[in-house]
Amino acid sequence: MYKRRVKIFLAIVVISFLGLGLRLLYLQGVKGQDYREQFERSLQHVELLPAKRGSIFDRTGTRPLAIDKACFDFCLHYGFLTRDRHWIRLQKRQIARELNISFDEAANVYERRAKRTWELARRIADANGVDLDESVKRIIRRVATIRRIVGMDVREQRQFHAVVGGLDEKLVLDGTVGAECRPSRKRWYPYGDLASHVIGFTGQVSGAEQKRLNIREGQADWLARMRSNYLGGDTLGKSGIEKMCEPILRGVRGYRRLKRVRSGYKVLDEAPAVHGRDVHLTLDMRLQKTLVDVFRSRGQTGSAVVLSLPEGQVLALVSEPAYDLNRYYAEFPALFADEIGLPLLNRAVQKRYPPGSTVKPIVALGALSAGVITRQTELHCSGRLFADTPGRWRCWNRNGHGDINVVDALKGSCNVFFYKLGNMMGSQQLGMWFDLFGFSDLPGTGLSEERASLVPNARWLRRTARRGFRPGDARQMAIGQGSMEVTPLHVANAMAAIARGGKFMTPILSLEGGPKRISRALTLTGAQVEAVHSGMHKVVDERGGTAYKYFHGRGVASVGIPICGKTGTAQTPPQRVDSNGNGRIDGGDRIVRSGDTAWCVGFAPYGNPQIAFAVVVEYVEGGGGRNAGPIALELIRACLKYGYIR
Amino acid sequence: MPEIRIHTLMPETLRKYLRYTSWPIIAAMITLMVIGVSAIRVSEQADEADDEGSQVRMERQIVYCGLGLGAFVLVTFVPYHRIGQIAYPLFAVTLCLLVLVFFLPRIRNSHRWIDLKIMLVQPSEIAKLSYVVLLAWYLRYRDNYRRLLGLLVPLLLTLVPMALILKEPDLGTSLLFLPTLFFVMFMAGAKWQHMLGTLGIAIVLLFLPVPQATSGRMSPAEITDRRALAYFSVQYRGREYLFSAAPLAAMEYHQIKRIDGWLRQGDAEVAANKGYQLRQSKMILGSGRFTGRGGWSDAETAFRMLPDDHTDFIFSIVGGQWGFAGCAAVLMLYGVIFLFGVEIAVVTYDPFGRLLAIGVLAILFSQIIINVGMTMGLMPITGMTLPLISYGGSSLVVNCAALGLLVNIGQRRPILLGKRPFEYDEKEPKPPAPYGPLAEGANWSRWRKEMPSSHRDRQ
């Protein structure tokens, strides 16, 4: 029996060994070639060479708005961040050797130094408004991503990684461990808070963005993915032009493929980084600065847009209040918490204001083109539309304008005239004209913040108010009130279309990278256009025009060129903050700002338009001309000064 | 000129001693040691120059080989019965050492080693051998283990060192005791029903679903991984209870990760993280193909990416450097040891010798299967050295001493008259037929003829 069991034991041994042998044959024979290739690949590794992000310039090409600037990064070693035992042991040995002490003593020294390093890191992070834990997590994620792409150990696991970037001075790192301060680049915005909404800021790529933007496995080989994909911790444009022109600005990383050899590394092949290309905006920073200064000196908030004609390039895009791009992350909590000033909002393209009387030139053009009226048609204004509703449908002029034609109706901004036009044209037709002037589409500069204006149409009404059009809607639309809301850029662009004599074009903000331009000619005759032009001209330059006082009044130095303009004073619901905390803004919430929205829009010079503009001032008392007019005047003065009007 | 014959110069005892020495085992052992030293040399080149201690490994291993051979020779000179006689004290001392490690400072975050300044001694390695000696000595003249209750004492003898080693913690070494016990009991003739029954219960226990509440102390990643390995989970009173196999519920998270890395080694994502060591091991092993890369090439630097390459994963280095040929040679050399070891176990009639020989073979066998299986992804990764090849003094010396015992048994083949031990037959043996004229069907005339004349005369 013993002998039989010995035989069984021997059989177990033999069978087990045969099993191991079979597995060996599988690993070394069947899959050996794969493993051999994998092995050869693991001897190589790829060093990534960062690409410089392109700069952003204004239209002159000499004034940089965003550049990569030299700075220092505070870096920690990957082994230190992950508390890798091998790395820590190595450090302890090194300390022991340097200080000539035993390993255990060195371990204590290491602990002290590590503690000091973490304290230093936390101090630096706090001083620069960086969340240290988040930063560390991001680095570890980044290395994990690289490892996943490469499929093996990577050099990044033996490298220092920037924990806090963008330090202006080199730090002294005595008595620390695993820390380094190395030169780096950061995004620098020489103009600070000027045109900050347009330029936009950059930030670390998020997981969702990586998922959305990165090339997936199988769509390109790993080297291509490594070069062009966003790795954790990569910078990308988060708003404005930085986001819009990201593909141009970013560039492609270079690489150097190295093979490990006994004595170090041998370069197998390499490709230089393709640096990001520069982007040129159509903005003129001098003009921009003048306008911003005007807003600030008057203590007003709002927006101003200047377009060149006939090209339709955006010369200035002001949104006040603004924020300093260089301090965006440091100040973010305060900026974000400012519910009243809303500094992060790009008012020129993002905020929708009731347009008020500024839509009247468009309505007039529509009516003329549709044949509802002619230039000579006179309608009667008695100060109110209906005799039996004294409180409603009134003209701002209580005495009424009497019998007036379209030119004078524009000059005097007669509400009753346009109520009647609204009645005659109906909501559908009015809406069609607003659509033709581009209000229902995005403005088309390519900024991701852009919003379409709100022109009520049947579907929208059904959805939000559960009703169809009523006659009152058309009258409201004709004077730019009711539910209609527009962005300043839309209005400025509509003015540009009127100035061009009915040629609509989407504006251009960036010479590179914007969307395809859309243009269309509206069915308008020269006489129709001329009627509106002259009405708008009279608004500014003829006594009795609603803006005359503010362009030619006492104490105002006239600019000496004929200007077409239109003022608007739009009744605006007050701005509220969610004070009762129910998650939405409703009637029970606290009012923080109230007043009218003041507009002054137009183009200049009359007869040979070279710029179109829109100025909007928020929450003010006293009408469009008084509040927005002086800003528009300064705007035109600046355009003259800088040669945009010759 | 008188003729000088070599054997006349030798004392009679030495001649006898050398005649029964199992030379193939010694040859295999020395060859394996040489392979081990070469493999360590390869792995050492892979390590970074600034990683102190790695550069002296080959020299140290050569010294350990010397010590091992010394231990081997020493053990063969002492009759193994003498060693058996001190089995209990030896085991007691070993247990003391196993307890002692807990009072010594931690080395590499565990209580495995005793620091003797010149080398680290690992008591669990010594425990392996002293346990086998004890088991063989305890079982040698008994047969109570042929009853179910009789299995209890050997099991207890096993569980004590196992528990201590598990606490160190050293899961791999402690797990080694169970297959060893199994094989020794099997060879000693424990009943099939008992063995298989116990095995069955062990397997059931191993896979028994045990509830474990997810707690806030676990990281989200840990909960995810545990959930992935659980059979199913139950929500009860707002808490989640995972039902997973009993050992998994008891395991620490780093062990869970290893198990996960082993079970899902085909998953690229898992292989790159949790199964990293295994993936590297397979890659290096497989890259050797049939004949290895041959020569000393820069490729050795790739071994840098295999942690523990000189100890637990030395077999991958062998496979990477010398390919299938090298691996097969190593396995065959072990085969030689098993073959001649089994021969010794068979020719020895001494019960202690038989069990000891089998015990030594069983412990070698378990180590080889677990270690080699682990480098090839057939077994989960546990800390386990490859006998005679892996770097490490304690392991090498103890394994040499174990082989010394084996050879020792072979050298002292006792000539016994009577029933050979443990050769129980399945059926109750018939009482021996009376020898002589009273025997059933006896042939008187033949008996007369065959009976020596002296007997006949006495009749």
Short mmCIF file of C-alpha atoms in Angstrom, two decimals, chain B residues 170 181 183 339:
data_model
loop_
_atom_site.label_atom_id
_atom_site.label_comp_id
_atom_site.label_asym_id
_atom_site.label_seq_id
_atom_site.Cartn_x
_atom_site.Cartn_y
_atom_site.Cartn_z
CA ASP B 170 3.91 35.72 5.69
CA LEU B 181 0.68 17.77 6.04
CA PHE B 183 1.16 14.48 1.59
CA LEU B 339 12.91 10.66 -8.58
#
